[in-house]
Coordinates of C-alpha atoms in Angstrom, one line a residue:
M1 CA -11.6 -37.6 -5.7
G2 CA -12.6 -34.1 -6.1
H3 CA -10.0 -33.4 -8.8
E4 CA -11.3 -36.1 -10.8
H5 CA -14.7 -35.3 -10.5
A6 CA -13.8 -31.6 -11.7
H7 CA -12.1 -33.2 -14.7
S8 CA -15.2 -35.5 -15.5
H9 CA -17.4 -32.4 -15.2
S10 CA -15.1 -30.5 -17.4
K11 CA -15.1 -33.2 -20.0
K12 CA -19.0 -33.3 -20.2
R13 CA -19.2 -29.6 -20.7
L14 CA -16.5 -29.7 -23.3
L15 CA -18.3 -32.6 -25.2
F16 CA -21.5 -30.7 -25.2
A17 CA -19.9 -27.7 -26.7
F18 CA -18.3 -30.0 -29.2
C19 CA -21.9 -31.2 -30.3
I20 CA -22.8 -27.7 -30.8
T21 CA -19.6 -26.9 -32.9
V22 CA -20.2 -30.0 -35.2
A23 CA -23.7 -28.9 -36.0
V24 CA -22.6 -25.3 -36.7
F25 CA -19.5 -26.4 -38.8
F26 CA -21.8 -28.3 -41.2
A27 CA -24.3 -25.6 -41.4
E28 CA -22.1 -22.9 -42.1
V29 CA -19.8 -24.7 -44.6
F30 CA -22.7 -25.9 -46.4
F31 CA -24.7 -22.8 -46.7
G32 CA -21.6 -20.7 -47.1
F33 CA -20.1 -22.6 -49.9
F34 CA -23.2 -24.1 -51.7
V35 CA -26.2 -22.0 -50.8
S36 CA -25.4 -18.4 -49.8
K37 CA -22.0 -18.3 -51.7
S38 CA -20.7 -16.3 -48.7
L39 CA -17.0 -16.8 -48.3
S40 CA -17.0 -15.1 -44.9
L41 CA -19.8 -17.6 -43.7
A42 CA -17.7 -20.5 -45.1
S43 CA -14.6 -19.2 -43.4
D44 CA -16.4 -19.1 -40.2
G45 CA -17.3 -22.7 -40.8
I46 CA -13.9 -23.6 -41.7
H47 CA -12.7 -22.1 -38.4
M48 CA -15.2 -24.2 -36.8
L49 CA -13.5 -27.2 -38.3
S50 CA -10.4 -26.4 -36.4
H51 CA -12.5 -26.5 -33.2
I52 CA -13.5 -30.1 -34.2
F53 CA -9.7 -31.2 -34.6
V54 CA -8.7 -29.2 -31.3
F55 CA -11.5 -30.8 -29.3
G56 CA -9.9 -34.2 -29.7
C57 CA -6.5 -32.8 -28.4
V58 CA -8.2 -30.8 -25.6
Y59 CA -10.6 -33.7 -24.5
F60 CA -7.8 -36.4 -24.1
A61 CA -5.3 -34.0 -22.7
L62 CA -7.2 -33.1 -19.4
G63 CA -5.2 -33.9 -16.4
D64 CA -1.9 -34.3 -18.2
P65 CA 0.2 -31.2 -18.1
R66 CA 2.5 -32.2 -21.0
A67 CA -0.5 -33.2 -23.1
E68 CA -2.1 -29.8 -22.3
V69 CA 0.9 -28.1 -23.8
R70 CA 0.8 -30.1 -27.0
A71 CA -2.9 -29.6 -27.3
T72 CA -2.4 -25.9 -27.0
V73 CA 0.2 -25.9 -29.6
A74 CA -1.9 -28.0 -31.9
T75 CA -4.7 -25.6 -31.5
G76 CA -2.3 -22.8 -32.4
V77 CA -1.0 -24.6 -35.6
I78 CA -4.5 -25.5 -36.8
L79 CA -5.6 -21.8 -36.4
I80 CA -2.5 -20.7 -38.5
V81 CA -3.1 -23.4 -41.2
M82 CA -6.9 -22.5 -41.5
S83 CA -6.1 -18.7 -41.8
L84 CA -3.8 -19.4 -44.6
F85 CA -6.5 -21.3 -46.5
I86 CA -9.0 -18.6 -45.9
L87 CA -6.7 -16.0 -47.2
S88 CA -6.1 -17.9 -50.4
C89 CA -10.0 -18.3 -50.8
A90 CA -10.3 -14.6 -50.5
L91 CA -7.5 -13.9 -52.9
Y92 CA -9.3 -16.2 -55.5
R93 CA -12.6 -14.5 -54.9
L94 CA -10.9 -11.1 -56.1
H95 CA -10.7 -12.6 -59.5
E96 CA -13.8 -14.8 -59.6
F97 CA -16.8 -12.8 -58.4
E98 CA -20.0 -14.6 -57.0
E99 CA -23.3 -13.0 -55.9
V100 CA -23.9 -13.6 -52.3
Q101 CA -27.2 -14.5 -51.1
S102 CA -27.8 -12.1 -47.9
I103 CA -30.8 -13.8 -46.4
W104 CA -29.1 -17.2 -46.0
M105 CA -25.8 -15.6 -45.0
L106 CA -27.6 -13.5 -42.3
T107 CA -29.6 -16.4 -41.0
V108 CA -27.0 -19.1 -40.7
A109 CA -24.3 -16.5 -39.2
S110 CA -27.0 -15.5 -36.8
I111 CA -27.5 -19.1 -35.8
G112 CA -23.8 -19.6 -35.5
L113 CA -23.5 -16.6 -33.3
L114 CA -26.0 -17.9 -30.9
A115 CA -24.3 -21.2 -30.8
N116 CA -21.1 -19.6 -29.9
L117 CA -22.7 -17.7 -27.2
A118 CA -24.1 -20.9 -25.8
Q119 CA -20.7 -22.4 -25.9
I120 CA -19.2 -19.6 -24.0
Y121 CA -21.9 -20.1 -21.3
I122 CA -21.3 -23.8 -21.1
L123 CA -17.4 -23.6 -21.0
Y124 CA -17.0 -20.5 -18.8
P125 CA -17.2 -22.2 -15.4
T126 CA -14.8 -24.9 -16.4
D127 CA -11.2 -25.2 -14.9
R128 CA -9.6 -21.8 -15.7
K129 CA -6.0 -23.2 -14.7
N130 CA -6.1 -25.8 -17.4
I131 CA -4.3 -24.2 -20.4
S132 CA -5.8 -26.5 -23.0
L133 CA -9.4 -25.7 -21.8
R134 CA -8.6 -22.0 -21.9
G135 CA -7.2 -22.5 -25.4
F136 CA -10.3 -24.1 -26.4
F137 CA -12.5 -21.3 -24.7
Y138 CA -10.4 -18.6 -26.2
H139 CA -10.8 -20.3 -29.7
I140 CA -14.4 -20.0 -29.2
L141 CA -14.3 -16.3 -28.2
S142 CA -12.5 -15.6 -31.4
D143 CA -14.9 -17.4 -33.3
T144 CA -17.6 -15.4 -31.7
G145 CA -16.1 -12.3 -32.7
I146 CA -15.9 -13.4 -36.4
S147 CA -19.5 -14.5 -36.3
V148 CA -20.5 -10.8 -35.1
A149 CA -18.6 -9.5 -38.0
V150 CA -20.3 -11.9 -40.5
V151 CA -23.7 -11.0 -39.2
C152 CA -22.9 -7.4 -39.6
G153 CA -21.5 -8.0 -43.1
G154 CA -25.0 -9.9 -43.8
L155 CA -26.9 -6.8 -42.7
V156 CA -24.8 -4.5 -44.9
L157 CA -25.3 -6.9 -47.9
Y158 CA -29.1 -7.2 -47.2
F159 CA -29.8 -3.5 -47.0
T160 CA -27.2 -2.3 -49.7
G161 CA -26.6 -5.2 -52.0
W162 CA -22.8 -4.5 -51.7
S163 CA -21.4 -8.0 -52.1
H164 CA -17.8 -7.0 -51.9
V165 CA -18.3 -6.7 -48.1
D166 CA -18.1 -10.5 -47.8
T167 CA -14.6 -10.6 -49.4
I168 CA -13.5 -7.8 -47.2
L169 CA -14.8 -9.5 -44.1
T170 CA -12.8 -12.6 -45.0
F171 CA -9.6 -10.5 -45.4
L172 CA -10.3 -9.0 -42.0
I173 CA -11.1 -12.6 -40.4
F174 CA -7.7 -13.8 -41.7
P175 CA -5.4 -11.9 -39.2
L176 CA -7.7 -12.6 -36.3
I177 CA -7.5 -16.3 -36.7
F178 CA -3.7 -16.2 -37.7
W179 CA -2.5 -14.2 -34.6
G180 CA -4.8 -16.1 -32.3
G181 CA -2.9 -19.4 -33.3
V182 CA 0.6 -17.5 -32.9
S183 CA -0.5 -16.2 -29.3
L184 CA -1.7 -19.9 -28.4
I185 CA 1.8 -21.2 -29.3
R186 CA 3.8 -18.5 -27.4
N187 CA 1.5 -19.1 -24.3
A188 CA 2.2 -22.9 -24.5
R189 CA 5.9 -22.4 -24.9
K190 CA 5.9 -20.0 -21.8
V191 CA 4.1 -22.7 -19.7
A192 CA 6.4 -25.4 -21.0
K193 CA 9.5 -23.5 -19.9
E194 CA 7.9 -23.1 -16.2

């Protein structure tokens, strides 16, 4: 009974964190691609999209060890695919320069950072033995680091006008997401062998 209650409580926390993720995803992708023209902000939003896919895996995997492993692997694969997409966008930006609107970039990235911190607060007390929940939690931690970088980039752009910082940040974001995905897959394989 207590075990089922713990899973129910974890699912409620996960659902609340998911609602925040969806809101931030739409804001960062819209303002990144269409308003600020910030590729690093849009990349952060795209990374949020992977949270949305991962959420479904994690939400329905709670309490099922096999499903938890599959959800963790799915998380890793999505991160790797998204990182390669982000890399291709950054390479394209090298040849097609666009002026980045620093105010919008900084404002929306700051909101995204606050949302990530809220999700960390919401999810931290959840079941730490559940690998799919841990995967989702670390997914948000990595996105928080990315949000910090984008906020810093927005500050640099605002005070110096140096638009290339956005493309450089995007190249720096790529390996963080890629290796985060690889790490999750490795961890899932270890758990599956136990």
